[in-house]
JSON list of C-alpha atoms in Angstrom, two decimals:
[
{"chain": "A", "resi": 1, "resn": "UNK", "atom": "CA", "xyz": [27.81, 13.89, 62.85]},
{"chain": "A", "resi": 2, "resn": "UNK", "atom": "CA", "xyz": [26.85, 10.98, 65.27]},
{"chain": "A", "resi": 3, "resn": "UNK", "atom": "CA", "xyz": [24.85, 11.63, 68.32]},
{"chain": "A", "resi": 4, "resn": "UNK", "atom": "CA", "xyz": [28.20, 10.69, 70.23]},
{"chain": "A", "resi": 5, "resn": "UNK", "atom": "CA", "xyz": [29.99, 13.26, 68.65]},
{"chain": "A", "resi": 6, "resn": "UNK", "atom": "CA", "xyz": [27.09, 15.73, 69.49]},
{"chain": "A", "resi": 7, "resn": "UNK", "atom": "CA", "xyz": [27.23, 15.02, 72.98]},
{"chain": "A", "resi": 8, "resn": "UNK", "atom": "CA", "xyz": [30.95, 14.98, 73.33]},
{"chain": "A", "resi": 9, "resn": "UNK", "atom": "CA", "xyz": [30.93, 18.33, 71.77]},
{"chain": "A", "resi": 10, "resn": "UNK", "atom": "CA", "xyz": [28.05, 19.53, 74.50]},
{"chain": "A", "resi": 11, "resn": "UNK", "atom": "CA", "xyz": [30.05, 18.15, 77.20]},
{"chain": "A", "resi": 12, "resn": "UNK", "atom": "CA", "xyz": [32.96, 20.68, 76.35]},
{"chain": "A", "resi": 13, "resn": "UNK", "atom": "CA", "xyz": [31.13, 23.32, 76.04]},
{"chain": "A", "resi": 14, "resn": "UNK", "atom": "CA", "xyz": [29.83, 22.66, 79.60]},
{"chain": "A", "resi": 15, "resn": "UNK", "atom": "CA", "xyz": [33.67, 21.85, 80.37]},
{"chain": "A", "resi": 16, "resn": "UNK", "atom": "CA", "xyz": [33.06, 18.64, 81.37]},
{"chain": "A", "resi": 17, "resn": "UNK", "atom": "CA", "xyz": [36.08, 17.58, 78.98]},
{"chain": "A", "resi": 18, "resn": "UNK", "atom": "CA", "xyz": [37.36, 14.63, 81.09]},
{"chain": "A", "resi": 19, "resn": "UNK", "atom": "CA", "xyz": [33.79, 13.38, 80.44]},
{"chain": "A", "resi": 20, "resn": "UNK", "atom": "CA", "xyz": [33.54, 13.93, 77.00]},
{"chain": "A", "resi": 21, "resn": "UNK", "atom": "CA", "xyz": [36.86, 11.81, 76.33]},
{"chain": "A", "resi": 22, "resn": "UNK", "atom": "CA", "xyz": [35.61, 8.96, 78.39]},
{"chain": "A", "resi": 23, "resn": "UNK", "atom": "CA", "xyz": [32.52, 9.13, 77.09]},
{"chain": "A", "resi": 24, "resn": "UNK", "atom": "CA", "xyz": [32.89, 6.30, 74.18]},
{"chain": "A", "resi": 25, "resn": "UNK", "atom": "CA", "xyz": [34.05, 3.82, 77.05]},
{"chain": "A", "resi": 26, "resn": "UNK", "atom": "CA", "xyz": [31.06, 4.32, 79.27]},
{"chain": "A", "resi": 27, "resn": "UNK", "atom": "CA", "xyz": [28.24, 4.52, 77.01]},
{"chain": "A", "resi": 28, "resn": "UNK", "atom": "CA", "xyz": [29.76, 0.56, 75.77]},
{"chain": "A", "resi": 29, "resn": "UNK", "atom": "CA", "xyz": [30.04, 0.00, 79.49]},
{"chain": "A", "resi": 30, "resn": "UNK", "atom": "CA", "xyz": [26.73, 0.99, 80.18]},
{"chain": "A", "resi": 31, "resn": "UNK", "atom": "CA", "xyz": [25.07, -0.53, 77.02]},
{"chain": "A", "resi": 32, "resn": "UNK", "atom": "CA", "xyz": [26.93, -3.52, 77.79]},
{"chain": "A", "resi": 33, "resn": "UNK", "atom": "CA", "xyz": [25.29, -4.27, 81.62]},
{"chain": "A", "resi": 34, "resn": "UNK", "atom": "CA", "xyz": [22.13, -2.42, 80.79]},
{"chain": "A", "resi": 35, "resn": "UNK", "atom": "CA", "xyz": [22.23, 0.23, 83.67]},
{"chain": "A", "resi": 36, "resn": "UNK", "atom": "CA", "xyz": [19.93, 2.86, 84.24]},
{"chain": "A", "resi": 37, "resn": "UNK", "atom": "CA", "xyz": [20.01, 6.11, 82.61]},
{"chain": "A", "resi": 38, "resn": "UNK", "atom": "CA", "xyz": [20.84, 7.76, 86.27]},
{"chain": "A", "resi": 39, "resn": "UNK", "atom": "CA", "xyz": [23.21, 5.31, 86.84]},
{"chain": "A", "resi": 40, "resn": "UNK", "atom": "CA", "xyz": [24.97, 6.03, 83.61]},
{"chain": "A", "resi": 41, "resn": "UNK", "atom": "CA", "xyz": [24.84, 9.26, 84.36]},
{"chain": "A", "resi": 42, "resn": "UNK", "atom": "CA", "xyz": [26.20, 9.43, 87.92]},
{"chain": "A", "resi": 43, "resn": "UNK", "atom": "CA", "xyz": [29.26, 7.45, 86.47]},
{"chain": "A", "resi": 44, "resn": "UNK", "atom": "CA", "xyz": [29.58, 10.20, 83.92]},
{"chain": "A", "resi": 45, "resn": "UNK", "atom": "CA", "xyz": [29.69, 12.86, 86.42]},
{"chain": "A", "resi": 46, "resn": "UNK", "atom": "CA", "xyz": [31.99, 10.16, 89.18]},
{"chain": "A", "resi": 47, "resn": "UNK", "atom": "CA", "xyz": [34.43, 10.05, 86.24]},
{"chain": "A", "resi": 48, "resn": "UNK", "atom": "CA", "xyz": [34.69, 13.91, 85.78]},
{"chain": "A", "resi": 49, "resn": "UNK", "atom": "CA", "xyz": [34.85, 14.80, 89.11]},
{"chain": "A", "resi": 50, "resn": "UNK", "atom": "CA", "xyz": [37.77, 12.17, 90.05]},
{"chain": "A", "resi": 51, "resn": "UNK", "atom": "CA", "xyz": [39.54, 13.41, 86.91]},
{"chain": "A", "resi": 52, "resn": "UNK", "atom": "CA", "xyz": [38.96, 16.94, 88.56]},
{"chain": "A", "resi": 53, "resn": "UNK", "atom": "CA", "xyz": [40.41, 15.99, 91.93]},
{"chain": "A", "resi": 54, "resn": "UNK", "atom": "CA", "xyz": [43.37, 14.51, 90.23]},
{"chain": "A", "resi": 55, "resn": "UNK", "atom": "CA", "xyz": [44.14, 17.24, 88.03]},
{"chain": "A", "resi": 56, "resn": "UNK", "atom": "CA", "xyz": [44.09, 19.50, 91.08]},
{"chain": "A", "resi": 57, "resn": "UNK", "atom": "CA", "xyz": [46.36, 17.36, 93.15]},
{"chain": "A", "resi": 58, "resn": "UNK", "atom": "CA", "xyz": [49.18, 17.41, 90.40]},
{"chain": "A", "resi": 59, "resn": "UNK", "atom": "CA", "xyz": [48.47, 21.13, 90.28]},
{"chain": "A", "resi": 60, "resn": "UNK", "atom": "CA", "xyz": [49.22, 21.62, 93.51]},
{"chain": "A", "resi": 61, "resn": "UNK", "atom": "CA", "xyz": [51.96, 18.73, 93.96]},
{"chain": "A", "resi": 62, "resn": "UNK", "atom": "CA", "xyz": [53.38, 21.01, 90.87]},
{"chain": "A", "resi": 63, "resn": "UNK", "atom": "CA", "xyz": [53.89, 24.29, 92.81]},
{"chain": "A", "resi": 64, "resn": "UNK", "atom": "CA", "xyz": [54.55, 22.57, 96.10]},
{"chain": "A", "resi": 65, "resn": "UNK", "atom": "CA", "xyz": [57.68, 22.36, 94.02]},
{"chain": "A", "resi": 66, "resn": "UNK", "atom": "CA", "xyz": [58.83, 19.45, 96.51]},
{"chain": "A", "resi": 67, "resn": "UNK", "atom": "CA", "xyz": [62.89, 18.72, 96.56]},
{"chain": "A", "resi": 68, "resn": "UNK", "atom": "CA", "xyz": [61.35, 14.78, 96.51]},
{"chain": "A", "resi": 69, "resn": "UNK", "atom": "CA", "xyz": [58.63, 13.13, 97.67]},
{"chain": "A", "resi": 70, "resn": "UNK", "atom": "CA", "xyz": [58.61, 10.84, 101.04]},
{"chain": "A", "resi": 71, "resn": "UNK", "atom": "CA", "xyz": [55.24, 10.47, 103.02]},
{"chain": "A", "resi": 72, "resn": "UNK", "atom": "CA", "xyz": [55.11, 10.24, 106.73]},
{"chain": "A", "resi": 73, "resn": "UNK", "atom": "CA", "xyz": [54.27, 6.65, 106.28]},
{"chain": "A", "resi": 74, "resn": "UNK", "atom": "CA", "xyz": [58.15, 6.07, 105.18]},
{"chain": "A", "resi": 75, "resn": "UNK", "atom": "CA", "xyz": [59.36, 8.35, 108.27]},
{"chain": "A", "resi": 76, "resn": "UNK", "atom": "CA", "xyz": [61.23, 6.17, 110.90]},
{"chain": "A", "resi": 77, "resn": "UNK", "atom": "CA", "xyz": [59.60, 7.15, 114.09]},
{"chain": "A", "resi": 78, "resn": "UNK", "atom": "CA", "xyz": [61.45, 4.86, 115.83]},
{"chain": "A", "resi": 79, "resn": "UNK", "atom": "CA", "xyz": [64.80, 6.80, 115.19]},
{"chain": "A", "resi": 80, "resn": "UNK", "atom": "CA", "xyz": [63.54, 9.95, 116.00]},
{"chain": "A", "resi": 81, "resn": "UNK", "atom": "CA", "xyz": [64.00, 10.22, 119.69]},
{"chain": "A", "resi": 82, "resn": "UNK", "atom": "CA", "xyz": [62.42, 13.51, 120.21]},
{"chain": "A", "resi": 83, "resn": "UNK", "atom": "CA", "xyz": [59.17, 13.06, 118.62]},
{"chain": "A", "resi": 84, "resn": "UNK", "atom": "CA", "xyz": [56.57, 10.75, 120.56]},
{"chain": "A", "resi": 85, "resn": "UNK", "atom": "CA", "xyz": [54.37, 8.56, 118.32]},
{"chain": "A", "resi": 86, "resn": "UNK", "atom": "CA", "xyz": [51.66, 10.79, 119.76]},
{"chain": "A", "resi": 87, "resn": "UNK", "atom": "CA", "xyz": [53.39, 14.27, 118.96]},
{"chain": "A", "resi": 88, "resn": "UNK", "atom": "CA", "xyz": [53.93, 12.59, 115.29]},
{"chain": "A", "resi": 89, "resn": "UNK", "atom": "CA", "xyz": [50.12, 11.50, 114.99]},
{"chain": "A", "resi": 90, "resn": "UNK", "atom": "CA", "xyz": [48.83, 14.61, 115.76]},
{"chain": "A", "resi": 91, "resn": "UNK", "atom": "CA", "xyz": [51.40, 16.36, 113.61]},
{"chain": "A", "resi": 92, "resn": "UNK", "atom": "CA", "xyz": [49.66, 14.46, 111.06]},
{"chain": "A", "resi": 93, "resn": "UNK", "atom": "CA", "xyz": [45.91, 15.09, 111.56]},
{"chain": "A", "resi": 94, "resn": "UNK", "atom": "CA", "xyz": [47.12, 18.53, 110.18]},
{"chain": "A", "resi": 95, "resn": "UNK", "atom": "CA", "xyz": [44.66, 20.39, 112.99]},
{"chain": "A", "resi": 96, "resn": "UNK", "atom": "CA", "xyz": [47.12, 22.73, 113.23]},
{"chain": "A", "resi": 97, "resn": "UNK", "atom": "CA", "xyz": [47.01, 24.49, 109.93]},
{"chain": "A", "resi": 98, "resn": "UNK", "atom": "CA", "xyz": [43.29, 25.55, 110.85]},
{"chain": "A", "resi": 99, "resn": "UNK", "atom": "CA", "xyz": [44.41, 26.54, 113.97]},
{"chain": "A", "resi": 100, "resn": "UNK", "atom": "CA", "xyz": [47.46, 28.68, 112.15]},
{"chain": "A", "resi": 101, "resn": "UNK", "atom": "CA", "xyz": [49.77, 27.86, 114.42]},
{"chain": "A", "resi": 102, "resn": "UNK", "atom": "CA", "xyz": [53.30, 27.63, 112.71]},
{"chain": "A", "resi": 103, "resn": "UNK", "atom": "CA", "xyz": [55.60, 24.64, 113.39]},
{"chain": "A", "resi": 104, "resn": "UNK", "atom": "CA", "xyz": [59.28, 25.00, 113.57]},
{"chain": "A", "resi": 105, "resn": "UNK", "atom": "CA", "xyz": [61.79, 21.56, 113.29]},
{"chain": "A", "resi": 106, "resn": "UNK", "atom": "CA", "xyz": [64.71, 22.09, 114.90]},
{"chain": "A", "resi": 107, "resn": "UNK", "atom": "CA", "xyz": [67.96, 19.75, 114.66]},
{"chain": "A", "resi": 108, "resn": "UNK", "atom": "CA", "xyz": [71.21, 18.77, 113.39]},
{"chain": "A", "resi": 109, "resn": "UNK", "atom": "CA", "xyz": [71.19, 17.61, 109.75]},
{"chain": "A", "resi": 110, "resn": "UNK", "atom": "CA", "xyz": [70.24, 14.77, 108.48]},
{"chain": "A", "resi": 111, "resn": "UNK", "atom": "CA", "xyz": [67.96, 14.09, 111.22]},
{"chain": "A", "resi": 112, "resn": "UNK", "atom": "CA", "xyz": [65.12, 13.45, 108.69]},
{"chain": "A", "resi": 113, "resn": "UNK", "atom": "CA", "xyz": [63.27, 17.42, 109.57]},
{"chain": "A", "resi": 114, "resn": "UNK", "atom": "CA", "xyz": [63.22, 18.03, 105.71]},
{"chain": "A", "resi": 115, "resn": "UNK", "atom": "CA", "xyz": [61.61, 14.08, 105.26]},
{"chain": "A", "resi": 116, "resn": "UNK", "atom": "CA", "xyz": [58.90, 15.05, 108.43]},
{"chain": "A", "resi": 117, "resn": "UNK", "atom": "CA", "xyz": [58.21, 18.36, 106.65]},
{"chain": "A", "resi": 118, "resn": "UNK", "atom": "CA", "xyz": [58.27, 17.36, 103.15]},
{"chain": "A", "resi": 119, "resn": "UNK", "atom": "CA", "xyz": [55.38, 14.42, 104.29]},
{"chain": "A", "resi": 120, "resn": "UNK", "atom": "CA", "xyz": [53.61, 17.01, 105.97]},
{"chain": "A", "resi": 121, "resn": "UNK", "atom": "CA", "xyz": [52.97, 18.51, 103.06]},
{"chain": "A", "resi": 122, "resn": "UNK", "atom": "CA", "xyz": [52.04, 15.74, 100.87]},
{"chain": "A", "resi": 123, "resn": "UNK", "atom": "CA", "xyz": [49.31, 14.62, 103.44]},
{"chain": "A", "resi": 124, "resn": "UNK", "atom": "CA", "xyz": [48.21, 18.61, 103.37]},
{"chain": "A", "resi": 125, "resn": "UNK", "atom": "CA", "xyz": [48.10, 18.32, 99.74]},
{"chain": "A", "resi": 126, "resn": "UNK", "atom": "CA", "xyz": [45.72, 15.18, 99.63]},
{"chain": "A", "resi": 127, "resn": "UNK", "atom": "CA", "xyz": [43.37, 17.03, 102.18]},
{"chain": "A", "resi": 128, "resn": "UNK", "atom": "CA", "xyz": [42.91, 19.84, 99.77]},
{"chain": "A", "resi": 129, "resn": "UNK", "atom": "CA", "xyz": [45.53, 22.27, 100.97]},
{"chain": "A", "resi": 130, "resn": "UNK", "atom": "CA", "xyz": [47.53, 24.58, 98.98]},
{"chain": "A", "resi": 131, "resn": "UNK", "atom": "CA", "xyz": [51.42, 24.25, 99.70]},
{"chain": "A", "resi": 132, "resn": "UNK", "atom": "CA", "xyz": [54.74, 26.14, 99.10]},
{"chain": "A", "resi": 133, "resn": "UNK", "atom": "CA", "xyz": [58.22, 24.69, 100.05]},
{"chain": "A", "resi": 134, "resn": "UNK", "atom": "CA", "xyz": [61.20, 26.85, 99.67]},
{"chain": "A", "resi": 135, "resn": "UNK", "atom": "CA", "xyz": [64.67, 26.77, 101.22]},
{"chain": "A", "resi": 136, "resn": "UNK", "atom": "CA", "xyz": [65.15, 30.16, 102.81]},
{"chain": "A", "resi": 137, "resn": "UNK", "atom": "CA", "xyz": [68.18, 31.27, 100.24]},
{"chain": "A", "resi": 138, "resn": "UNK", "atom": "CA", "xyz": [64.81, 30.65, 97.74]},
{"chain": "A", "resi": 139, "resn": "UNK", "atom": "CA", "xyz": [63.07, 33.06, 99.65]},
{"chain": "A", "resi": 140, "resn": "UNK", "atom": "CA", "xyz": [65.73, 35.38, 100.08]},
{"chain": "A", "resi": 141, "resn": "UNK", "atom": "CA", "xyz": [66.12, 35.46, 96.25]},
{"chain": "A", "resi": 142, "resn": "UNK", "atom": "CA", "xyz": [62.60, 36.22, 95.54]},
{"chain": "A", "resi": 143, "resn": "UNK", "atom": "CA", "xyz": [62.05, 38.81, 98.03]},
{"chain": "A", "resi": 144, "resn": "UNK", "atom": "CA", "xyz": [64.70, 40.61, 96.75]},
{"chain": "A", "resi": 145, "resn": "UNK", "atom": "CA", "xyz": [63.92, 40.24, 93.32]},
{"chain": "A", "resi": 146, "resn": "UNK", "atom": "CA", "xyz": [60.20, 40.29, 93.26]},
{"chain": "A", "resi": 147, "resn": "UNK", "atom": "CA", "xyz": [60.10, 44.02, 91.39]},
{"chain": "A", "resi": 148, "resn": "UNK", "atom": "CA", "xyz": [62.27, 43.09, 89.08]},
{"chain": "A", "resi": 149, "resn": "UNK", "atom": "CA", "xyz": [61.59, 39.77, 88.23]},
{"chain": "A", "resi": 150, "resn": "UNK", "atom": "CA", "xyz": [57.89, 38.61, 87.09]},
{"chain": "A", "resi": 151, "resn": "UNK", "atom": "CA", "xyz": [59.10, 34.66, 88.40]},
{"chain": "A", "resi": 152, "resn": "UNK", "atom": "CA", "xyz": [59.76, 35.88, 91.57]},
{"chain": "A", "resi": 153, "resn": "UNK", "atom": "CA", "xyz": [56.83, 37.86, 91.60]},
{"chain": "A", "resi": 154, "resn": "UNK", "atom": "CA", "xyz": [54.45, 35.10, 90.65]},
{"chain": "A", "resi": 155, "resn": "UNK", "atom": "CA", "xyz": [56.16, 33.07, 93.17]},
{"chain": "A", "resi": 156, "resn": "UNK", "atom": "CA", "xyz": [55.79, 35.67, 96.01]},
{"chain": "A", "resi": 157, "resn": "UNK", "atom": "CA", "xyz": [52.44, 35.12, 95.05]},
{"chain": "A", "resi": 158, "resn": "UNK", "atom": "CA", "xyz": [51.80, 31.18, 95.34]},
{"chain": "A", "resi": 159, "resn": "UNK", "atom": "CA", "xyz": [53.69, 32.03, 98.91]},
{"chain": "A", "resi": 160, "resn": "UNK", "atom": "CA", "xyz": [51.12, 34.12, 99.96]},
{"chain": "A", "resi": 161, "resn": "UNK", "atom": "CA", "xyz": [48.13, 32.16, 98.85]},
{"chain": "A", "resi": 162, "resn": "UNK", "atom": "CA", "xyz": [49.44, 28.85, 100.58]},
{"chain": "A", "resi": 163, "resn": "UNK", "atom": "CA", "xyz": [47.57, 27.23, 103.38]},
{"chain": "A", "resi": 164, "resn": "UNK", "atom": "CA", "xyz": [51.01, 25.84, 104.26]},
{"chain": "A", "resi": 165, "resn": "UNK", "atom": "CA", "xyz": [54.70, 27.20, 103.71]},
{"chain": "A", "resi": 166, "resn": "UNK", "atom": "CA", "xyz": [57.28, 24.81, 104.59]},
{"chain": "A", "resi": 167, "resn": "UNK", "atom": "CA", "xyz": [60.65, 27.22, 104.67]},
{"chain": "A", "resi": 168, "resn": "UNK", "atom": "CA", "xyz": [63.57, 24.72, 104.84]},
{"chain": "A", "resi": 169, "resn": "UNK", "atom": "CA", "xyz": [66.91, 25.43, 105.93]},
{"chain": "A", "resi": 170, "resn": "UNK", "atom": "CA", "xyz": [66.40, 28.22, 108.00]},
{"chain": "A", "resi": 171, "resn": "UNK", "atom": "CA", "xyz": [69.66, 27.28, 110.47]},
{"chain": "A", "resi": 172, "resn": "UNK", "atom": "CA", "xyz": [72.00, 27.29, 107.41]},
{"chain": "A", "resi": 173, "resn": "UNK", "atom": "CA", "xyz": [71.97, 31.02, 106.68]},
{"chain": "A", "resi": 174, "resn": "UNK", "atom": "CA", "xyz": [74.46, 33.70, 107.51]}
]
C-alpha cells in the first residue's frame, strides 16, 4: 500500500473524506510549486471545509423544499409599489430572524410575495440558517397526519427546528 493510500485511508477515519478524495490533486499541486508543508496543509483543510459548507447548503436548500428558486437580486423592486428600496434592504439583512419577529406578505396574486419570500429564504440559507417553506394546505396535511404518518412526522419536525418558516398561501384557504 502506498503512503497515499495510507493517508487517504487516515483521513477517513478522521472523516475528513472530501480531503482524502482530493488528496492526489493537491499533493501534485503542492509538489509541483514547492509550497510549504503548512501551506499544503491549510489547503488540505480549505478544501474540506468548503466541501463541508457546500454539502450543508444543498442539505438545507434540500429540505427548504423550495417550489423554485429566484433570489432577491431578480425581484423587480421597481414594480412593487408598496415596498420602499429601504423596507426591501433591510428585509434582506435578515436582522429580523434574530430578532424573531415574524413577517407577513400580504397581496393579490401574482404580485411576486411568493418570489420576495422564496429569496428570503435563499439569502437565509447562505447565512447559515435552517429553512422550511410550505403552503398552508402542506401544513394542514401534516398536522393532521403527523400520528399517523412517520413523513409528516419527520416533517413536523424540520418545521420546528427551522430558523425560518415561510408558510405560503395563507389567504387561499377556506
Amino acid at each position: 500500500m502506498s503512503q497515499l493510500t495510507i493517508t487517504q485511508e487516515k483521513l477517513k477515519t478522521l472523516h475528513f473524506s472530501e480531503a482524502a478524495l482530493h488528496l492526489p490533486h493537491l499533493v501534485r499541486e503542492a509538489e509541483e510549486k514547492e509550497v510549504s508543508y503548512l501551506s499544503f496543509l491549510n489547503r488540505l483543510l480549505d478544501y474540506e471545509k468548503r466541501r463541508r459548507e457546500e454539502k450543508q447548503n444543498e442539505k438545507r436548500m434540500k429540505w427548504a423544499s423550495f417550489p423554485f428558486y429566484k433570489t432577491l437580486d431578480e425581484f423587480h423592486l421597481e414594480e412593487q409599489q408598496s415596498l420602499s428600496r429601504k423596507q426591501f434592504n433591510q428585509l434582506r439583512e435578515l436582522t429580523w430572524i434574530e430578532q424573531l419577529y415574524n413577517i407577513i406578505l400580504l397581496g393579490p396574486p401574482g404580485v411576486g410575495k411568493t418570489h420576495l419570500a422564496v429569496g428570503l429564504g435563499l439569502e437565509a440559507i447562505q447565512q447559515g440558517y435552517k429553512v422550511m417553506f410550505i403552503t398552508m394546505g402542506e401544513l394542514i396535511h401534516i398536522l393532521k397526519t403527523e400520528e399517523i404518518s412517520r413523513k409528516s412526522h419527520t416533517r413536523l419536525k424540520r418545521i420546528r427546528n427551522a430558523n425560518l418558516t415561510i408558510i405560503d398561501d395563507l389567504m387561499f384557504m377556506a
